[in-house]
Amino acid sequence: MHILIILIESLIIGTLVGLAVGVGAARMFNAPTVQALGAFRTLGEMNASEGDPASHFSFGLGFFFNAWASTVAAGSFTQDVTHRVIPNWAAAILMLKNHDEKQMHDAKKMGIAGAIVGALIVAFLNLTSSALPQSLQITAVKVLVPAATLLINTVMPVIFWLAAIDGGKRSGIFGTVFGGVAQLIMGNAVPGVVLGILVGKGVDESGWNKITKIILITTIVLFILSAFFRGIDLTLIKQLNMGVPAWLKQIHSVFGG
């Protein structure tokens, strides 16, 4: 009876979440005319898959294992479920037949596909988490976490970097540079490679206009701020065996660094 209640509640919650995520992901492609629930990185990562169902599915699969391990170990979902797994798998389902990128721009279709995917994912994660005994949960975490970490930190950056190189000269250059910077600052090259693809593709399609320049400048500013709030400047100064200025320490303390 307990399992049945979990299943019913999971299906309801997963359907509602998947519907919202699917509609939001689709409407991001129509911003700023129409906006809804979404995230910039979701848009960038979906664009990076370039309408290939296999790429969308494999990208979501990598983060699914991480989310599964987190659910089994801690009993809670990671943000990857809504940001990455559901929208990418919904897009993969819609483009399975004709590989038409416009399918994932359709809010209605993405909403329906997202609702189905969300219901199945949430139900699966909750059921497996509640059904596994404590001893098996510990074993599963020991197996799934290293596998998911290897996939996310090693395999996925390489896949996106190859996609950037395949996307053209500019995408390859920006993807390589931004990916390297992201690896140094964030410990994962994927966000940088995705941003590099967006900048490179934008320049290829529109040239160096006002919008592409703003995107490039915004990306650089984001990297600078990310490095600052992570204390990269302090770490670099210390590694150079130099004294950290008091005023710099004060600035970091003001912002909670």
PDB file of C-alpha atoms in Angstrom:
ATOM      1  CA  MET A   1       0.000   0.000   0.000  1.00  0.00           C
ATOM      2  CA  HIS A   2       2.884   2.328   0.843  1.00  0.00           C
ATOM      3  CA  ILE A   3       4.480   1.733  -2.572  1.00  0.00           C
ATOM      4  CA  LEU A   4       1.137   2.356  -4.320  1.00  0.00           C
ATOM      5  CA  ILE A   5       0.729   5.717  -2.580  1.00  0.00           C
ATOM      6  CA  ILE A   6       4.259   6.724  -3.569  1.00  0.00           C
ATOM      7  CA  LEU A   7       3.565   5.693  -7.176  1.00  0.00           C
ATOM      8  CA  ILE A   8       0.325   7.676  -7.432  1.00  0.00           C
ATOM      9  CA  GLU A   9       1.799  10.793  -5.823  1.00  0.00           C
ATOM     10  CA  SER A  10       4.940  10.525  -7.970  1.00  0.00           C
ATOM     11  CA  LEU A  11       2.917  10.261 -11.177  1.00  0.00           C
ATOM     12  CA  ILE A  12       0.872  13.334 -10.274  1.00  0.00           C
ATOM     13  CA  ILE A  13       3.865  15.432  -9.217  1.00  0.00           C
ATOM     14  CA  GLY A  14       6.024  14.233 -12.110  1.00  0.00           C
ATOM     15  CA  THR A  15       3.305  15.063 -14.634  1.00  0.00           C
ATOM     16  CA  LEU A  16       2.840  18.592 -13.292  1.00  0.00           C
ATOM     17  CA  VAL A  17       6.579  19.255 -13.069  1.00  0.00           C
ATOM     18  CA  GLY A  18       7.244  17.780 -16.510  1.00  0.00           C
ATOM     19  CA  LEU A  19       4.460  19.832 -18.055  1.00  0.00           C
ATOM     20  CA  ALA A  20       5.821  23.079 -16.611  1.00  0.00           C
ATOM     21  CA  VAL A  21       9.408  22.247 -17.539  1.00  0.00           C
ATOM     22  CA  GLY A  22       8.487  21.202 -21.091  1.00  0.00           C
ATOM     23  CA  VAL A  23       6.446  24.333 -21.757  1.00  0.00           C
ATOM     24  CA  GLY A  24       9.089  26.543 -20.162  1.00  0.00           C
ATOM     25  CA  ALA A  25      11.926  24.995 -22.163  1.00  0.00           C
ATOM     26  CA  ALA A  26      10.014  25.444 -25.421  1.00  0.00           C
ATOM     27  CA  ARG A  27       9.069  29.053 -24.705  1.00  0.00           C
ATOM     28  CA  MET A  28      12.687  29.989 -24.014  1.00  0.00           C
ATOM     29  CA  PHE A  29      13.250  29.703 -27.749  1.00  0.00           C
ATOM     30  CA  ASN A  30      10.591  32.384 -28.264  1.00  0.00           C
ATOM     31  CA  ALA A  31      11.911  34.891 -25.719  1.00  0.00           C
ATOM     32  CA  PRO A  32      11.518  37.805 -25.254  1.00  0.00           C
ATOM     33  CA  THR A  33       8.210  37.700 -27.161  1.00  0.00           C
ATOM     34  CA  VAL A  34       6.925  34.905 -24.905  1.00  0.00           C
ATOM     35  CA  GLN A  35       8.582  33.823 -21.669  1.00  0.00           C
ATOM     36  CA  ALA A  36       7.963  31.152 -19.080  1.00  0.00           C
ATOM     37  CA  LEU A  37       9.769  28.943 -16.566  1.00  0.00           C
ATOM     38  CA  GLY A  38      13.253  28.206 -17.850  1.00  0.00           C
ATOM     39  CA  ALA A  39      16.988  28.651 -17.430  1.00  0.00           C
ATOM     40  CA  PHE A  40      19.656  30.071 -19.705  1.00  0.00           C
ATOM     41  CA  ARG A  41      21.862  27.002 -19.334  1.00  0.00           C
ATOM     42  CA  THR A  42      18.973  24.731 -20.345  1.00  0.00           C
ATOM     43  CA  LEU A  43      18.540  26.740 -23.529  1.00  0.00           C
ATOM     44  CA  GLY A  44      22.260  26.643 -24.248  1.00  0.00           C
ATOM     45  CA  GLU A  45      22.596  22.931 -23.590  1.00  0.00           C
ATOM     46  CA  MET A  46      19.585  22.084 -25.750  1.00  0.00           C
ATOM     47  CA  ASN A  47      20.950  24.246 -28.559  1.00  0.00           C
ATOM     48  CA  ALA A  48      24.315  22.522 -28.271  1.00  0.00           C
ATOM     49  CA  SER A  49      22.710  19.160 -29.077  1.00  0.00           C
ATOM     50  CA  GLU A  50      21.725  20.678 -32.442  1.00  0.00           C
ATOM     51  CA  GLY A  51      18.448  18.786 -32.825  1.00  0.00           C
ATOM     52  CA  ASP A  52      20.021  15.325 -32.632  1.00  0.00           C
ATOM     53  CA  PRO A  53      17.786  12.995 -30.570  1.00  0.00           C
ATOM     54  CA  ALA A  54      20.726  10.786 -29.586  1.00  0.00           C
ATOM     55  CA  SER A  55      22.654  13.800 -28.274  1.00  0.00           C
ATOM     56  CA  HIS A  56      19.655  15.027 -26.275  1.00  0.00           C
ATOM     57  CA  PHE A  57      19.096  11.569 -24.814  1.00  0.00           C
ATOM     58  CA  SER A  58      22.747  10.899 -23.958  1.00  0.00           C
ATOM     59  CA  PHE A  59      23.123  14.334 -22.386  1.00  0.00           C
ATOM     60  CA  GLY A  60      20.089  13.768 -20.172  1.00  0.00           C
ATOM     61  CA  LEU A  61      21.206  10.213 -19.399  1.00  0.00           C
ATOM     62  CA  GLY A  62      24.473  11.395 -17.890  1.00  0.00           C
ATOM     63  CA  PHE A  63      22.704  13.643 -15.420  1.00  0.00           C
ATOM     64  CA  PHE A  64      19.986  11.044 -14.814  1.00  0.00           C
ATOM     65  CA  PHE A  65      22.508   8.703 -13.188  1.00  0.00           C
ATOM     66  CA  ASN A  66      23.704  11.522 -10.970  1.00  0.00           C
ATOM     67  CA  ALA A  67      20.115  12.372 -10.007  1.00  0.00           C
ATOM     68  CA  TRP A  68      19.377   8.698  -9.359  1.00  0.00           C
ATOM     69  CA  ALA A  69      22.388   8.367  -7.068  1.00  0.00           C
ATOM     70  CA  SER A  70      21.355  11.495  -5.181  1.00  0.00           C
ATOM     71  CA  THR A  71      17.789  10.236  -4.788  1.00  0.00           C
ATOM     72  CA  VAL A  72      18.901   6.835  -3.530  1.00  0.00           C
ATOM     73  CA  ALA A  73      21.503   8.278  -1.155  1.00  0.00           C
ATOM     74  CA  ALA A  74      19.830  11.422   0.147  1.00  0.00           C
ATOM     75  CA  GLY A  75      16.176  10.960  -0.783  1.00  0.00           C
ATOM     76  CA  SER A  76      16.099  14.226  -2.718  1.00  0.00           C
ATOM     77  CA  PHE A  77      16.225  15.259  -6.368  1.00  0.00           C
ATOM     78  CA  THR A  78      18.980  17.342  -7.871  1.00  0.00           C
ATOM     79  CA  GLN A  79      18.185  20.317 -10.107  1.00  0.00           C
ATOM     80  CA  ASP A  80      19.444  18.250 -13.038  1.00  0.00           C
ATOM     81  CA  VAL A  81      16.075  16.481 -13.176  1.00  0.00           C
ATOM     82  CA  THR A  82      14.243  19.644 -14.186  1.00  0.00           C
ATOM     83  CA  HIS A  83      17.039  21.550 -15.907  1.00  0.00           C
ATOM     84  CA  ARG A  84      18.561  18.781 -17.971  1.00  0.00           C
ATOM     85  CA  VAL A  85      16.935  15.349 -17.906  1.00  0.00           C
ATOM     86  CA  ILE A  86      13.256  16.128 -18.514  1.00  0.00           C
ATOM     87  CA  PRO A  87      13.644  18.828 -21.225  1.00  0.00           C
ATOM     88  CA  ASN A  88      16.330  16.947 -23.156  1.00  0.00           C
ATOM     89  CA  TRP A  89      14.492  13.614 -23.074  1.00  0.00           C
ATOM     90  CA  ALA A  90      11.249  15.317 -24.066  1.00  0.00           C
ATOM     91  CA  ALA A  91      13.034  16.932 -27.013  1.00  0.00           C
ATOM     92  CA  ALA A  92      14.591  13.602 -27.967  1.00  0.00           C
ATOM     93  CA  ILE A  93      11.167  11.937 -28.086  1.00  0.00           C
ATOM     94  CA  LEU A  94       9.667  14.676 -30.262  1.00  0.00           C
ATOM     95  CA  MET A  95      12.559  14.651 -32.741  1.00  0.00           C
ATOM     96  CA  LEU A  96      12.892  10.887 -32.911  1.00  0.00           C
ATOM     97  CA  LYS A  97      11.178  10.637 -36.309  1.00  0.00           C
ATOM     98  CA  ASN A  98      12.195  13.659 -38.368  1.00  0.00           C
ATOM     99  CA  HIS A  99      15.016  15.365 -36.403  1.00  0.00           C
ATOM    100  CA  ASP A 100      13.169  18.679 -36.741  1.00  0.00           C
ATOM    101  CA  GLU A 101      14.435  21.219 -34.177  1.00  0.00           C
ATOM    102  CA  LYS A 102      11.158  23.141 -34.436  1.00  0.00           C
ATOM    103  CA  GLN A 103       9.482  20.323 -32.520  1.00  0.00           C
ATOM    104  CA  MET A 104      11.168  21.411 -29.291  1.00  0.00           C
ATOM    105  CA  HIS A 105      10.056  25.004 -29.921  1.00  0.00           C
ATOM    106  CA  ASP A 106       6.407  23.942 -29.754  1.00  0.00           C
ATOM    107  CA  ALA A 107       5.213  24.576 -26.192  1.00  0.00           C
ATOM    108  CA  LYS A 108       2.200  22.262 -26.485  1.00  0.00           C
ATOM    109  CA  LYS A 109       4.173  19.280 -27.766  1.00  0.00           C
ATOM    110  CA  MET A 110       7.020  19.849 -25.324  1.00  0.00           C
ATOM    111  CA  GLY A 111       4.519  20.172 -22.482  1.00  0.00           C
ATOM    112  CA  ILE A 112       2.897  16.833 -23.307  1.00  0.00           C
ATOM    113  CA  ALA A 113       6.226  15.066 -23.842  1.00  0.00           C
ATOM    114  CA  GLY A 114       7.640  16.653 -20.684  1.00  0.00           C
ATOM    115  CA  ALA A 115       4.622  15.553 -18.662  1.00  0.00           C
ATOM    116  CA  ILE A 116       5.061  11.942 -19.787  1.00  0.00           C
ATOM    117  CA  VAL A 117       8.809  11.952 -19.190  1.00  0.00           C
ATOM    118  CA  GLY A 118       8.426  13.735 -15.847  1.00  0.00           C
ATOM    119  CA  ALA A 119       5.838  11.248 -14.596  1.00  0.00           C
ATOM    120  CA  LEU A 120       8.020   8.270 -15.518  1.00  0.00           C
ATOM    121  CA  ILE A 121      11.238   9.743 -14.120  1.00  0.00           C
ATOM    122  CA  VAL A 122       9.792  10.925 -10.809  1.00  0.00           C
ATOM    123  CA  ALA A 123       7.949   7.638 -10.312  1.00  0.00           C
ATOM    124  CA  PHE A 124      11.083   5.602 -11.101  1.00  0.00           C
ATOM    125  CA  LEU A 125      13.359   7.634  -8.836  1.00  0.00           C
ATOM    126  CA  ASN A 126      10.950   7.618  -5.905  1.00  0.00           C
ATOM    127  CA  LEU A 127      10.053   3.941  -6.208  1.00  0.00           C
ATOM    128  CA  THR A 128      13.647   2.743  -6.445  1.00  0.00           C
ATOM    129  CA  SER A 129      14.668   5.002  -3.583  1.00  0.00           C
ATOM    130  CA  SER A 130      11.908   3.740  -1.294  1.00  0.00           C
ATOM    131  CA  ALA A 131      12.170   0.079  -2.327  1.00  0.00           C
ATOM    132  CA  LEU A 132      15.910  -0.398  -1.829  1.00  0.00           C
ATOM    133  CA  PRO A 133      17.026  -1.534   1.631  1.00  0.00           C
ATOM    134  CA  GLN A 134      19.643   0.558   3.423  1.00  0.00           C
ATOM    135  CA  SER A 135      22.495  -1.830   2.647  1.00  0.00           C
ATOM    136  CA  LEU A 136      21.745  -1.775  -1.082  1.00  0.00           C
ATOM    137  CA  GLN A 137      21.418   2.008  -1.065  1.00  0.00           C
ATOM    138  CA  ILE A 138      24.966   2.312   0.259  1.00  0.00           C
ATOM    139  CA  THR A 139      26.228  -0.105  -2.411  1.00  0.00           C
ATOM    140  CA  ALA A 140      24.329   1.684  -5.172  1.00  0.00           C
ATOM    141  CA  VAL A 141      25.792   5.021  -4.163  1.00  0.00           C
ATOM    142  CA  LYS A 142      29.321   3.604  -4.235  1.00  0.00           C
ATOM    143  CA  VAL A 143      28.736   2.404  -7.809  1.00  0.00           C
ATOM    144  CA  LEU A 144      26.565   5.174  -9.290  1.00  0.00           C
ATOM    145  CA  VAL A 145      28.301   8.266  -7.903  1.00  0.00           C
ATOM    146  CA  PRO A 146      31.768   7.498  -9.366  1.00  0.00           C
ATOM    147  CA  ALA A 147      30.190   6.499 -12.688  1.00  0.00           C
ATOM    148  CA  ALA A 148      28.087   9.649 -12.865  1.00  0.00           C
ATOM    149  CA  THR A 149      31.049  11.806 -11.828  1.00  0.00           C
ATOM    150  CA  LEU A 150      33.229  10.299 -14.557  1.00  0.00           C
ATOM    151  CA  LEU A 151      30.500  10.793 -17.150  1.00  0.00           C
ATOM    152  CA  ILE A 152      29.762  14.402 -16.189  1.00  0.00           C
ATOM    153  CA  ASN A 153      33.299  15.612 -15.537  1.00  0.00           C
ATOM    154  CA  THR A 154      35.157  13.702 -18.258  1.00  0.00           C
ATOM    155  CA  VAL A 155      32.917  12.302 -20.977  1.00  0.00           C
ATOM    156  CA  MET A 156      30.384  15.128 -21.365  1.00  0.00           C
ATOM    157  CA  PRO A 157      32.965  17.931 -21.724  1.00  0.00           C
ATOM    158  CA  VAL A 158      34.701  15.964 -24.475  1.00  0.00           C
ATOM    159  CA  ILE A 159      31.403  15.338 -26.299  1.00  0.00           C
ATOM    160  CA  PHE A 160      30.444  19.022 -26.201  1.00  0.00           C
ATOM    161  CA  TRP A 161      33.947  20.114 -27.173  1.00  0.00           C
ATOM    162  CA  LEU A 162      33.814  17.833 -30.220  1.00  0.00           C
ATOM    163  CA  ALA A 163      30.374  19.275 -31.033  1.00  0.00           C
ATOM    164  CA  ALA A 164      31.852  22.782 -30.822  1.00  0.00           C
ATOM    165  CA  ILE A 165      34.681  21.877 -33.196  1.00  0.00           C
ATOM    166  CA  ASP A 166      32.226  20.215 -35.568  1.00  0.00           C
ATOM    167  CA  GLY A 167      30.047  23.357 -35.475  1.00  0.00           C
ATOM    168  CA  GLY A 168      32.622  25.493 -37.263  1.00  0.00           C
ATOM    169  CA  LYS A 169      35.840  27.422 -36.784  1.00  0.00           C
ATOM    170  CA  ARG A 170      34.416  30.128 -34.527  1.00  0.00           C
ATOM    171  CA  SER A 171      32.413  27.676 -32.400  1.00  0.00           C
ATOM    172  CA  GLY A 172      35.503  25.523 -32.033  1.00  0.00           C
ATOM    173  CA  ILE A 173      37.732  28.425 -30.973  1.00  0.00           C
ATOM    174  CA  PHE A 174      35.259  29.994 -28.537  1.00  0.00           C
ATOM    175  CA  GLY A 175      34.232  26.575 -27.216  1.00  0.00           C
ATOM    176  CA  THR A 176      37.849  25.597 -26.572  1.00  0.00           C
ATOM    177  CA  VAL A 177      38.784  28.900 -24.893  1.00  0.00           C
ATOM    178  CA  PHE A 178      35.646  29.236 -22.783  1.00  0.00           C
ATOM    179  CA  GLY A 179      35.686  25.514 -21.972  1.00  0.00           C
ATOM    180  CA  GLY A 180      39.235  25.784 -20.667  1.00  0.00           C
ATOM    181  CA  VAL A 181      38.366  28.823 -18.568  1.00  0.00           C
ATOM    182  CA  ALA A 182      35.260  27.106 -17.181  1.00  0.00           C
ATOM    183  CA  GLN A 183      37.318  24.037 -16.276  1.00  0.00           C
ATOM    184  CA  LEU A 184      39.763  26.188 -14.330  1.00  0.00           C
ATOM    185  CA  ILE A 185      37.079  28.214 -12.560  1.00  0.00           C
ATOM    186  CA  MET A 186      34.154  25.810 -12.134  1.00  0.00           C
ATOM    187  CA  GLY A 187      35.812  22.414 -12.425  1.00  0.00           C
ATOM    188  CA  ASN A 188      33.671  21.479 -15.431  1.00  0.00           C
ATOM    189  CA  ALA A 189      34.184  22.602 -19.012  1.00  0.00           C
ATOM    190  CA  VAL A 190      30.616  22.006 -20.226  1.00  0.00           C
ATOM    191  CA  PRO A 191      29.153  25.463 -19.344  1.00  0.00           C
ATOM    192  CA  GLY A 192      32.051  27.202 -21.065  1.00  0.00           C
ATOM    193  CA  VAL A 193      31.870  25.040 -24.178  1.00  0.00           C
ATOM    194  CA  VAL A 194      28.102  25.628 -24.421  1.00  0.00           C
ATOM    195  CA  LEU A 195      28.590  29.388 -24.135  1.00  0.00           C
ATOM    196  CA  GLY A 196      31.355  29.182 -26.735  1.00  0.00           C
ATOM    197  CA  ILE A 197      29.026  27.399 -29.133  1.00  0.00           C
ATOM    198  CA  LEU A 198      26.358  30.066 -28.608  1.00  0.00           C
ATOM    199  CA  VAL A 199      28.813  32.898 -29.263  1.00  0.00           C
ATOM    200  CA  GLY A 200      30.391  31.176 -32.270  1.00  0.00           C
ATOM    201  CA  LYS A 201      27.084  30.247 -33.858  1.00  0.00           C
ATOM    202  CA  GLY A 202      25.722  33.721 -33.212  1.00  0.00           C
ATOM    203  CA  VAL A 203      28.639  35.316 -35.018  1.00  0.00           C
ATOM    204  CA  ASP A 204      28.381  32.827 -37.907  1.00  0.00           C
ATOM    205  CA  GLU A 205      24.691  33.578 -38.399  1.00  0.00           C
ATOM    206  CA  SER A 206      24.504  37.304 -37.607  1.00  0.00           C
ATOM    207  CA  GLY A 207      28.061  38.597 -37.713  1.00  0.00           C
ATOM    208  CA  TRP A 208      29.601  40.935 -35.154  1.00  0.00           C
ATOM    209  CA  ASN A 209      26.512  42.984 -34.420  1.00  0.00           C
ATOM    210  CA  LYS A 210      25.315  44.596 -31.199  1.00  0.00           C
ATOM    211  CA  ILE A 211      23.645  41.428 -29.876  1.00  0.00           C
ATOM    212  CA  THR A 212      26.621  39.111 -30.410  1.00  0.00           C
ATOM    213  CA  LYS A 213      28.967  41.660 -28.829  1.00  0.00           C
ATOM    214  CA  ILE A 214      26.675  41.944 -25.790  1.00  0.00           C
ATOM    215  CA  ILE A 215      26.569  38.136 -25.464  1.00  0.00           C
ATOM    216  CA  LEU A 216      30.361  37.935 -25.646  1.00  0.00           C
ATOM    217  CA  ILE A 217      30.885  40.728 -23.103  1.00  0.00           C
ATOM    218  CA  THR A 218      28.241  39.251 -20.785  1.00  0.00           C
ATOM    219  CA  THR A 219      29.918  35.843 -20.974  1.00  0.00           C
ATOM    220  CA  ILE A 220      33.309  37.314 -20.080  1.00  0.00           C
ATOM    221  CA  VAL A 221      31.800  39.291 -17.190  1.00  0.00           C
ATOM    222  CA  LEU A 222      30.083  36.130 -15.907  1.00  0.00           C
ATOM    223  CA  PHE A 223      33.401  34.280 -15.905  1.00  0.00           C
ATOM    224  CA  ILE A 224      35.110  37.150 -14.071  1.00  0.00           C
ATOM    225  CA  LEU A 225      32.385  37.323 -11.423  1.00  0.00           C
ATOM    226  CA  SER A 226      32.339  33.537 -11.051  1.00  0.00           C
ATOM    227  CA  ALA A 227      36.103  33.511 -10.553  1.00  0.00           C
ATOM    228  CA  PHE A 228      35.910  36.330  -8.018  1.00  0.00           C
ATOM    229  CA  PHE A 229      33.151  34.794  -5.898  1.00  0.00           C
ATOM    230  CA  ARG A 230      34.975  31.457  -5.921  1.00  0.00           C
ATOM    231  CA  GLY A 231      38.118  33.168  -4.639  1.00  0.00           C
ATOM    232  CA  ILE A 232      40.220  32.273  -7.673  1.00  0.00           C
ATOM    233  CA  ASP A 233      42.169  35.538  -7.388  1.00  0.00           C
ATOM    234  CA  LEU A 234      43.133  34.803  -3.771  1.00  0.00           C
ATOM    235  CA  THR A 235      44.166  31.265  -4.647  1.00  0.00           C
ATOM    236  CA  LEU A 236      46.295  32.470  -7.563  1.00  0.00           C
ATOM    237  CA  ILE A 237      48.088  35.066  -5.440  1.00  0.00           C
ATOM    238  CA  LYS A 238      48.808  32.479  -2.725  1.00  0.00           C
ATOM    239  CA  GLN A 239      50.099  29.958  -5.267  1.00  0.00           C
ATOM    240  CA  LEU A 240      52.502  32.611  -6.555  1.00  0.00           C
ATOM    241  CA  ASN A 241      53.818  32.903  -2.977  1.00  0.00           C
ATOM    242  CA  MET A 242      52.710  36.511  -2.785  1.00  0.00           C
ATOM    243  CA  GLY A 243      50.962  38.281   0.047  1.00  0.00           C
ATOM    244  CA  VAL A 244      47.243  38.901  -0.368  1.00  0.00           C
ATOM    245  CA  PRO A 245      46.481  42.651  -0.096  1.00  0.00           C
ATOM    246  CA  ALA A 246      44.331  43.600   2.863  1.00  0.00           C
ATOM    247  CA  TRP A 247      41.928  45.587   0.667  1.00  0.00           C
ATOM    248  CA  LEU A 248      41.299  42.510  -1.497  1.00  0.00           C
ATOM    249  CA  LYS A 249      40.562  40.399   1.578  1.00  0.00           C
ATOM    250  CA  GLN A 250      38.194  43.112   2.747  1.00  0.00           C
ATOM    251  CA  ILE A 251      36.297  43.094  -0.546  1.00  0.00           C
ATOM    252  CA  HIS A 252      35.872  39.329  -0.362  1.00  0.00           C
ATOM    253  CA  SER A 253      34.711  39.499   3.239  1.00  0.00           C
ATOM    254  CA  VAL A 254      32.100  42.103   2.287  1.00  0.00           C
ATOM    255  CA  PHE A 255      30.653  39.724  -0.313  1.00  0.00           C
ATOM    256  CA  GLY A 256      30.919  36.731   1.980  1.00  0.00           C
ATOM    257  CA  GLY A 257      34.016  35.265   0.305  1.00  0.00           C
TER     258      GLY A 257
END
